[in-house]
Coordinates of C-alpha atoms in Angstrom, one line a residue:
X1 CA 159.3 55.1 136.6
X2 CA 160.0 59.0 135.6
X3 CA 158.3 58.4 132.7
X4 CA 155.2 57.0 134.1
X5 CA 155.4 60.0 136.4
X6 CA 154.8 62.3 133.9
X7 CA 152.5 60.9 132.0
X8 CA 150.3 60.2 135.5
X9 CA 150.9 64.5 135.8
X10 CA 150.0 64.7 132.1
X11 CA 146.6 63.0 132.2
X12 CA 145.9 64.3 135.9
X13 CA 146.3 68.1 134.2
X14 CA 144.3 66.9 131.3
X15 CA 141.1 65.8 133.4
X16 CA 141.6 68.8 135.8
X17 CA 140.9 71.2 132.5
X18 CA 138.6 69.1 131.1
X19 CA 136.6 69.7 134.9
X20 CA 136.9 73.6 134.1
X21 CA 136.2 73.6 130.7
X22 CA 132.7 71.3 131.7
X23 CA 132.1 72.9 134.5
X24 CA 129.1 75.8 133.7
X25 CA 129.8 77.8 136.6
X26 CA 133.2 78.2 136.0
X27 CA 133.0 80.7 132.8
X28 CA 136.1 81.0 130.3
X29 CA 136.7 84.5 128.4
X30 CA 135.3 82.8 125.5
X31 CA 131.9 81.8 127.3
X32 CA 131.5 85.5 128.5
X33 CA 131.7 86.6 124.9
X34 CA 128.9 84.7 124.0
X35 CA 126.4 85.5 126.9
X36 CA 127.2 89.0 125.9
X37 CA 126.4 88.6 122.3
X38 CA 122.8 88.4 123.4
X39 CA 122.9 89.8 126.9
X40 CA 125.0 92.8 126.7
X41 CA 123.0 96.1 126.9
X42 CA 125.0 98.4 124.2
X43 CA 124.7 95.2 122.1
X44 CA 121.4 94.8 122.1
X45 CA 120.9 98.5 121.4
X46 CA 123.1 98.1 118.1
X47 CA 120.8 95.2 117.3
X48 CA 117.4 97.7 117.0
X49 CA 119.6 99.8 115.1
X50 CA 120.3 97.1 112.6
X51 CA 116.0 96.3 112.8
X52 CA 115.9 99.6 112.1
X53 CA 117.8 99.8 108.8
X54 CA 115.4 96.9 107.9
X55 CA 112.0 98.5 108.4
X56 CA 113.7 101.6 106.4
X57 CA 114.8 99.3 103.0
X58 CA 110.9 98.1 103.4
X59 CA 109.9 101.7 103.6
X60 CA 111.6 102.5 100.8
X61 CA 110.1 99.7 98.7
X62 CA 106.8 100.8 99.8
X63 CA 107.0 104.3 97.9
X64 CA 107.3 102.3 94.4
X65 CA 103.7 101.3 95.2
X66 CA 100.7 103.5 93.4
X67 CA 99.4 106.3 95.1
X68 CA 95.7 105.7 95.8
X69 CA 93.3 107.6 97.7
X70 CA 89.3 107.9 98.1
X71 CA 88.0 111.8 98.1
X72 CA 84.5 112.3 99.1
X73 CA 83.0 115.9 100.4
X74 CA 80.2 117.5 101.4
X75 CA 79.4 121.4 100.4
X76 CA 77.0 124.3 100.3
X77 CA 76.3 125.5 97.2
X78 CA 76.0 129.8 96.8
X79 CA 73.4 131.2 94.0
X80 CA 74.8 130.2 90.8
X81 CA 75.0 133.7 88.6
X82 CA 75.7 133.6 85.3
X83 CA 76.5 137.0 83.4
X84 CA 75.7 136.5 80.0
X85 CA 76.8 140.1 78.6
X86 CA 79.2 141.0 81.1
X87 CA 80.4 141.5 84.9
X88 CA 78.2 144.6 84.7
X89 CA 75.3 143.2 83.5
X90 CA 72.0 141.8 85.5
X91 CA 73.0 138.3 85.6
X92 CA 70.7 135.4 85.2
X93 CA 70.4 133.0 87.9
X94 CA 70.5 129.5 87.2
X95 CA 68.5 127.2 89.4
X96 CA 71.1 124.3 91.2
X97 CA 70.8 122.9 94.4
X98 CA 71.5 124.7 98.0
X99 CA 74.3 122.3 98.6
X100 CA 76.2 118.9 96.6
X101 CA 78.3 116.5 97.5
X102 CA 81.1 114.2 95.5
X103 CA 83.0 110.8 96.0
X104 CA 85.7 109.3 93.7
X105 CA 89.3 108.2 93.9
X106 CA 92.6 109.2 92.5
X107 CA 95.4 106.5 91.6
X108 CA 99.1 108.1 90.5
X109 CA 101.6 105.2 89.6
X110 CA 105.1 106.6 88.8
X111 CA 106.5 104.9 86.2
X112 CA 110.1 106.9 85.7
X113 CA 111.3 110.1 88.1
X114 CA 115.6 109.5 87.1
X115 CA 115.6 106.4 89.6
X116 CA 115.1 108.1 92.1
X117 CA 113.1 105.3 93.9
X118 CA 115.2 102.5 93.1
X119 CA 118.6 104.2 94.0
X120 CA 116.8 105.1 97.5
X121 CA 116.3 101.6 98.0
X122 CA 120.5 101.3 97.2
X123 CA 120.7 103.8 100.2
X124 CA 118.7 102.1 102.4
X125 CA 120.8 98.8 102.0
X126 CA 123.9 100.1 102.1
X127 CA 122.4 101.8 105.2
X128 CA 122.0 99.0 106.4
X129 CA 125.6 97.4 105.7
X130 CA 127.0 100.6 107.4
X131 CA 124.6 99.8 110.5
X132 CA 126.3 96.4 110.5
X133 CA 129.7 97.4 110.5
X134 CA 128.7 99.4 113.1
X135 CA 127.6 96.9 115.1
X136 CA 130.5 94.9 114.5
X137 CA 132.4 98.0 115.5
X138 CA 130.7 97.8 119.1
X139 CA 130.9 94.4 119.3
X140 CA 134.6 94.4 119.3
X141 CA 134.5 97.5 121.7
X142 CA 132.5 95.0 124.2
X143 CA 134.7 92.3 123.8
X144 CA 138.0 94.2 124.8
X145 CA 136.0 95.5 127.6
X146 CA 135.3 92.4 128.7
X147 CA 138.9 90.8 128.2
X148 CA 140.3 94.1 129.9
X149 CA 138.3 93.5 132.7
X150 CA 138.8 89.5 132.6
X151 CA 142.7 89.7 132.6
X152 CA 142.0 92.2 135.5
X153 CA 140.1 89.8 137.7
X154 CA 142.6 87.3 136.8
X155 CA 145.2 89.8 138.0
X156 CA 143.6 90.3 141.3
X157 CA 142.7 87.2 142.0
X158 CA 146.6 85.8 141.4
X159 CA 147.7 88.6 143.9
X160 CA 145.1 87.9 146.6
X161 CA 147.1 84.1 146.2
X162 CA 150.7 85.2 146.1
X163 CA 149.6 87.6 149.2
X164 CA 147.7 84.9 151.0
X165 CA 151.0 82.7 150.4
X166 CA 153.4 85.9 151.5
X167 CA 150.9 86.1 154.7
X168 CA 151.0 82.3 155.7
X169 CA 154.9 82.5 155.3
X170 CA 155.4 85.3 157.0
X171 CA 153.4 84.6 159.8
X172 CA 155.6 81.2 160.4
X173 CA 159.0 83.2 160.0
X174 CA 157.6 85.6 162.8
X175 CA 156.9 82.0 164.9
X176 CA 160.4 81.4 164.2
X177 CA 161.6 85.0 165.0
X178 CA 159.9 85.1 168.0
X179 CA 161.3 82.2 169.2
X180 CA 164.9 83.5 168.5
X181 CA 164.0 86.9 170.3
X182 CA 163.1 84.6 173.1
X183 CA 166.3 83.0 172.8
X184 CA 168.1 86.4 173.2
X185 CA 169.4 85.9 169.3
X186 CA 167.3 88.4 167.6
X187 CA 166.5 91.8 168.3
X188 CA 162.4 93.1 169.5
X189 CA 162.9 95.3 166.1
X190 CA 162.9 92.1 163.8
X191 CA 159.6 90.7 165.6
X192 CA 158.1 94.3 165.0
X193 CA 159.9 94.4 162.0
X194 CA 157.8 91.0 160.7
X195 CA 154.5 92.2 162.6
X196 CA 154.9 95.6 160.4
X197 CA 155.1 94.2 156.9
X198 CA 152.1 91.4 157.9
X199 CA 149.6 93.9 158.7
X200 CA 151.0 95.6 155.1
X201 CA 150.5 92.5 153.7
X202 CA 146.6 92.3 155.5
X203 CA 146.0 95.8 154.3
X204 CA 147.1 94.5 150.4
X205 CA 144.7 91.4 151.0
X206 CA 141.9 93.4 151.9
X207 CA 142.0 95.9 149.0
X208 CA 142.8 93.5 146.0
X209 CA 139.5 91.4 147.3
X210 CA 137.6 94.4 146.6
X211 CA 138.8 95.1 143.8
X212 CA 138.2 91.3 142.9
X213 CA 134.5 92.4 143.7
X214 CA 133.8 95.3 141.7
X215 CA 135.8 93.6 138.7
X216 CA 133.2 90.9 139.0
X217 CA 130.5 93.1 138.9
X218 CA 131.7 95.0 135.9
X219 CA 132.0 91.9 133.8
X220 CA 128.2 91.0 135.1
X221 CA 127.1 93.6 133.6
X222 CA 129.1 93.7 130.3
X223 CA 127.2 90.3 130.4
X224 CA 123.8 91.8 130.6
X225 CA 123.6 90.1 134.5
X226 CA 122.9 90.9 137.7
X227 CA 126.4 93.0 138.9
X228 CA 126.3 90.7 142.3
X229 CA 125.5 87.6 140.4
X230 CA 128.4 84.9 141.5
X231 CA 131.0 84.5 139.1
X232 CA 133.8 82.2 138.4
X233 CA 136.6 82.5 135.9
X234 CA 139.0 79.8 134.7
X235 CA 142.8 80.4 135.5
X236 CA 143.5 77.8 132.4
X237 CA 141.8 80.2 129.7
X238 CA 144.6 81.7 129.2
X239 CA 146.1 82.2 125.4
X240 CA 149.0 79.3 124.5
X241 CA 152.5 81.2 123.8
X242 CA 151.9 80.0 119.8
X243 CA 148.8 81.5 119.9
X244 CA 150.5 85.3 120.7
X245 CA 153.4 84.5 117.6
X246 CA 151.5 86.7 114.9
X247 CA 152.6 88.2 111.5
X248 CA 154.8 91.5 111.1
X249 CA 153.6 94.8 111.0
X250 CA 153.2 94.8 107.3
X251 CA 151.0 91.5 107.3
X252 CA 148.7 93.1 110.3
X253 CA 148.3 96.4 108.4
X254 CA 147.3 94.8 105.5
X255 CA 144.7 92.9 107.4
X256 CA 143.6 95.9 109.2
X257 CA 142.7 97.7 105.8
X258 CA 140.9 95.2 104.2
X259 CA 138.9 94.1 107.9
X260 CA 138.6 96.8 109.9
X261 CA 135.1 97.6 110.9
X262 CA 136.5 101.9 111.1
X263 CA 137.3 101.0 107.4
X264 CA 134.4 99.7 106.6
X265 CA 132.3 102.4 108.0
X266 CA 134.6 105.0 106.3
X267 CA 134.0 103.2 102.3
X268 CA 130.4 103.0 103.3
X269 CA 130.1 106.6 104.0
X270 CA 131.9 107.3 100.7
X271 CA 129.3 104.8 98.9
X272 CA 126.6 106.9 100.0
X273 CA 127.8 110.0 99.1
X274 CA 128.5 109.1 95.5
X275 CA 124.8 107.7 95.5
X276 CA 123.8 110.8 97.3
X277 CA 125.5 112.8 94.0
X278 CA 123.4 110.6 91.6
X279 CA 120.3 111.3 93.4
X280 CA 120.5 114.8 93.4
X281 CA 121.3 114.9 89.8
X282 CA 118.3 112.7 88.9
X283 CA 116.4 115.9 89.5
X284 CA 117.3 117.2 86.3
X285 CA 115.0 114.1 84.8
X286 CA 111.7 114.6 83.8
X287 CA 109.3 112.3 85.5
X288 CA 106.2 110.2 83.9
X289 CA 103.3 108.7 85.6
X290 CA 100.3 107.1 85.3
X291 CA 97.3 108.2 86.6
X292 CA 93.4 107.6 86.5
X293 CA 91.2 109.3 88.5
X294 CA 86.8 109.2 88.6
X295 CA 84.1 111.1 90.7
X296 CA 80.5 111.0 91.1
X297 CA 79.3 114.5 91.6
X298 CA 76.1 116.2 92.6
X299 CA 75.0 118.7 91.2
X300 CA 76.5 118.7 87.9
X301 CA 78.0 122.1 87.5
X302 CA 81.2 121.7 85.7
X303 CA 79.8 121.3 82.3
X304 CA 77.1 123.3 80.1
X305 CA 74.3 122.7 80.4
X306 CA 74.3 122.2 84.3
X307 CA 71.7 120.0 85.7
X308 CA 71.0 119.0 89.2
X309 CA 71.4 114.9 88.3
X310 CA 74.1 112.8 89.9
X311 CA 76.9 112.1 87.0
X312 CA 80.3 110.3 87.1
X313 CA 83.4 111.6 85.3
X314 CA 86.4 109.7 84.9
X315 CA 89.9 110.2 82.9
X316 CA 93.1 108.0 82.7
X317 CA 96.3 109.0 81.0
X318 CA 100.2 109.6 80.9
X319 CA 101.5 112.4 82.8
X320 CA 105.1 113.9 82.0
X321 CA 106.4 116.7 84.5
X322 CA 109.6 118.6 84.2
X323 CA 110.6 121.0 86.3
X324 CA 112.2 123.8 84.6
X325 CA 113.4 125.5 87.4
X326 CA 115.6 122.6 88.9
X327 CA 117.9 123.6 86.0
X328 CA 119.1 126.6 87.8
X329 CA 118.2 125.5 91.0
X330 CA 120.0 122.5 91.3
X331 CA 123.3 124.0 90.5
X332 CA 124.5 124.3 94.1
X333 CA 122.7 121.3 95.7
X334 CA 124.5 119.0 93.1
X335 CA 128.2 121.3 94.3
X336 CA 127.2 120.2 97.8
X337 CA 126.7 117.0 97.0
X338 CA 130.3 116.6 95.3
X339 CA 132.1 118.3 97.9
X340 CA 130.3 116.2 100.7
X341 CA 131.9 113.1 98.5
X342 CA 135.4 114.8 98.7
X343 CA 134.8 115.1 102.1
X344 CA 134.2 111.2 103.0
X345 CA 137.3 110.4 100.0
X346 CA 139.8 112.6 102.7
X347 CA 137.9 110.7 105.8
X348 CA 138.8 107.4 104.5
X349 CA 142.3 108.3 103.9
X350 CA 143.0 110.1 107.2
X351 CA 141.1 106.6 108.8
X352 CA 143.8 104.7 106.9
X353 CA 146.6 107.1 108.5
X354 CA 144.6 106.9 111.9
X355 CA 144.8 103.1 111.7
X356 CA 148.4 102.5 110.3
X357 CA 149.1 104.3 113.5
X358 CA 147.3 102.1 116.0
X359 CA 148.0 98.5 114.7
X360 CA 151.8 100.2 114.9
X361 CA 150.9 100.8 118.5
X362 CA 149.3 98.0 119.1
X363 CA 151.9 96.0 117.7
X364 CA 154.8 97.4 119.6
X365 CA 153.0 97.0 122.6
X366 CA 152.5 93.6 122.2
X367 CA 156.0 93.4 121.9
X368 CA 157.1 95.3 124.6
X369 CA 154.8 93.2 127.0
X370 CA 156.8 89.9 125.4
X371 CA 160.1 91.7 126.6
X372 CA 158.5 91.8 129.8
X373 CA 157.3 89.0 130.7
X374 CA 160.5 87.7 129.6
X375 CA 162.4 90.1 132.2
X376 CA 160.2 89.3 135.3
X377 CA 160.8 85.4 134.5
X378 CA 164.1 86.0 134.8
X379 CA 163.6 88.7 137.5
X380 CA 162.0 85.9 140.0
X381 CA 164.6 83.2 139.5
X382 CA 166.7 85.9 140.3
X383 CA 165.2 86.9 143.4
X384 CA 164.2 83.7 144.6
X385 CA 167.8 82.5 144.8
X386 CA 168.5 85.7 146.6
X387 CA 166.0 85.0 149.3
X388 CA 166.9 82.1 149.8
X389 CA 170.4 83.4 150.1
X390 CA 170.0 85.9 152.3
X391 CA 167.1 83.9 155.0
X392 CA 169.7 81.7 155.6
X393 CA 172.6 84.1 156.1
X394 CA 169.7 86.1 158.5
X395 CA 169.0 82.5 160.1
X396 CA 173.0 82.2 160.8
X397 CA 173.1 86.1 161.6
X398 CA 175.6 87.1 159.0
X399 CA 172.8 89.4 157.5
X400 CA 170.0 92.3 159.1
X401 CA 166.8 91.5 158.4
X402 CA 165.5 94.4 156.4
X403 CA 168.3 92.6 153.7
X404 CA 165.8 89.8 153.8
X405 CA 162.5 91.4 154.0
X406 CA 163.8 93.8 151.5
X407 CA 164.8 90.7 149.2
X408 CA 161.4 89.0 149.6
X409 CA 159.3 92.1 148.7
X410 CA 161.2 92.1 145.6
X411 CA 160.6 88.6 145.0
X412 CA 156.8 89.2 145.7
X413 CA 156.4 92.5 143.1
X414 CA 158.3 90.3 140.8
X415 CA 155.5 87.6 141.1
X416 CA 153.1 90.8 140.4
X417 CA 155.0 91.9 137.6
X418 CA 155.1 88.6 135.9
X419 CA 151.2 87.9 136.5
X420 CA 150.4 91.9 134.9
X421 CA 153.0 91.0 132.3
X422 CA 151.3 87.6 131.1
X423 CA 148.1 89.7 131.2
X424 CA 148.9 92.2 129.2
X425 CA 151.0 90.6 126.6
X426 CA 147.4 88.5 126.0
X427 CA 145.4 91.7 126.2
X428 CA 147.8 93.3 123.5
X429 CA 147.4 90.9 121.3
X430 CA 143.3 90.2 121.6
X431 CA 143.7 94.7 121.1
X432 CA 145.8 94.0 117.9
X433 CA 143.2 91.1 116.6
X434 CA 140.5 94.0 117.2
X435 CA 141.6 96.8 115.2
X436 CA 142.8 94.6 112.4
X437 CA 139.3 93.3 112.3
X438 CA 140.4 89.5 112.5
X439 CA 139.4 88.3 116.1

């Protein structure tokens, strides 16, 4: 018969989770998470960013195109002198037309500059990877936002129960004390007494419910909703105590420097500035084109003899440039460039200091929560003997009743302690999964 019992409870539990887990309005941490992945505001700002880095990779792949472009213009033409024996002499005027006009095009096709193009395409992408660890950087900054502020709700709304619970008790224990005042075996005090610590109670009710409200409106709008949209969260979704078991230190540190988005960032940072180096040094390379280029002009005055017929010109060639001057002028830009790459190598390994010290942190306080959920377990079947204890010595007048209200706000702060404990040992450990980079 026990046995059937439990398995009865067993399946009756089962079915009532399943209900929660079904249920859409009821919404488990998970489920938040993923109506902020395309909901949440800072989210979707991170997500242009990333667009962004895309248009610039295409931008960059547009500059290896050939340079093209159609000239055409329209003058007026002054006498043309020509001064056959001199400045000083009386110059002969050579009949042209009062005005000319010319049309043509230009094509430049680079065929070699040091790489230049092709290694600002390498900066765009790994522009673009940094952008994404960026984003995944914010995304895990939403998250714990949103699981702080989950655990919080679930906080409050576990202490607007206990207090509902206290208040319900309380008010039939001041039945019963009023009835033993009545009966001359109690003082007035302990019905004033009782009265004193309900209205407490009443106060406490009214100020957890609104914090229950704002709470729900903050995790609306972490989910991109209306902030007095309804909202419904599942006491079940809580983490399993196998889930919390993790790794040592060692094994979460390791983690944490191979998956950390702040890592991530850091080596990307350091990528760019080596490419950064190369780039600036590619401007001690000569650079070759290809060009072509032809105009129809009128008049013809560029050649001897000048005639005022429309003629067409055209050339196409090779064109090396070298800038001489970058030799001397490149000398500091290139010392920048190297010290900005020293710069990012220290960043990376003060980031890896930085982040030994959190997931240490992190860790510990995971720990420490462990320790006390453990203590207010053992605080509340503590206490809960001891009211028991003492209501009945009170009820046989052996002790006063501040002993027992005394006992039972003990018993009621353990309660809390327990609920904030559960919380935050969960919280720690979704913390730790975030800096390590593996939630």
């Amino acid at each position: 018969m026990k046995r059937y019992i439990i398995l009865l409870y067993l399946a009756v539990s089962a079915g009532i989770k399943a209900q929660i887990q079904d249920n859409p309005s009821v919404l488990t941490l998970n489920k938040i998470w993923n109506i902020s992945e395309s909901q949440n505001k800072q989210l979707k700002l991170a997500e242009l960013a990333k667009e962004e880095s895309d248009i610039s990779i295409l931008e960059a792949k547009d500059k290896q195109l050939p340079e093209l472009s159609v000239v055409g213009d329209f003058r007026l033409n002054s006498k043309f002198l020509l001064y056959e024996n001199g400045l000083f002499s009386s110059p002969q005027s050579v009949p042209i037309k009062g005005y000319g006009y010319g049309l043509g095009y230009n094509l430049d096709f680079n065929l070699y500059s040091g790489g230049k193009d092709k290694r600002n395409i390498e900066i765009k992408k790994e522009e673009k990877i940094r952008k994404q660890y960026e984003f995944e950087l914010q995304e895990d900054n939403v998250k714990y936002m949103i699981a702080a502020s989950y655990y919080d709700l679930y906080k409050f709304q576990e202490f607007e129960s206990f207090i509902s619970s206290e208040i319900s008790s309380e008010k039939k224990q001041l039945s019963t004390i009023e009835n033993l005042n009545k009966n001359g075996i109690v003082l007035k005090s302990d019905v004033l007494r009782i009265s004193v610590k309900l209205s407490q109670l009443e106060l406490s009710d009214s100020d957890v419910k609104k914090k229950i409200d704002l709470t729900k409106q903050r995790l609306n709008i972490l989910m991109g909703r209306s902030g007095t949209e309804p909202l419904d969260i599942s006491s079940e979704d809580i983490l399993e105590t196998k889930d919390l078991q993790g790794s040592n230190y060692e094994d979460y540190l390791t983690a944490a420097l191979a998956n950390s988005p702040d890592i991530k960032i850091v080596s990307a940072n350091q990528t760019l500035s080596e490419l950064n180096i190369k780039q600036v040094k590619s401007s001690l390379l000569p650079k070759i084109s290809l060009y072509s280029r032809y105009n129809y002009t009128y008049p013809q005055i560029s050649f001897y003899p000048y005639s005022n017929d429309l003629w067409g010109f055209g050339q196409i060639g090779l064109k090396v440039t070298y800038s001489v001057d970058n030799l001397y002028k490149s000398k500091h830009t290139i010392a920048h460039a190297y010290n900005l790459n020293k710069q990012e190598i220290e960043k990376r390994r003060i980031k890896q200091d930085d982040l030994s010290i959190k997931v240490r942190d992190a860790f510990l306080e995971r720990e420490q929560a462990r320790e006390s959920v453990e203590t207010a377990e053992l605080t509340i079947r503590q206490s809960t003997e001891s009211v028991r204890v003492i209501r009945n010595s009170y009820l046989n007048q052996q002790s006063l009743l501040t002993d027992l209200l005394d006992a039972e706000n003990i018993l009621l702060q353990a309660k809390f302690n327990l609920i904030s404990a559960e919380a935050n040992l969960r919280l720690s450990h979704i913390k730790l999964l975030i800096i390590t980079g593996t939630l």
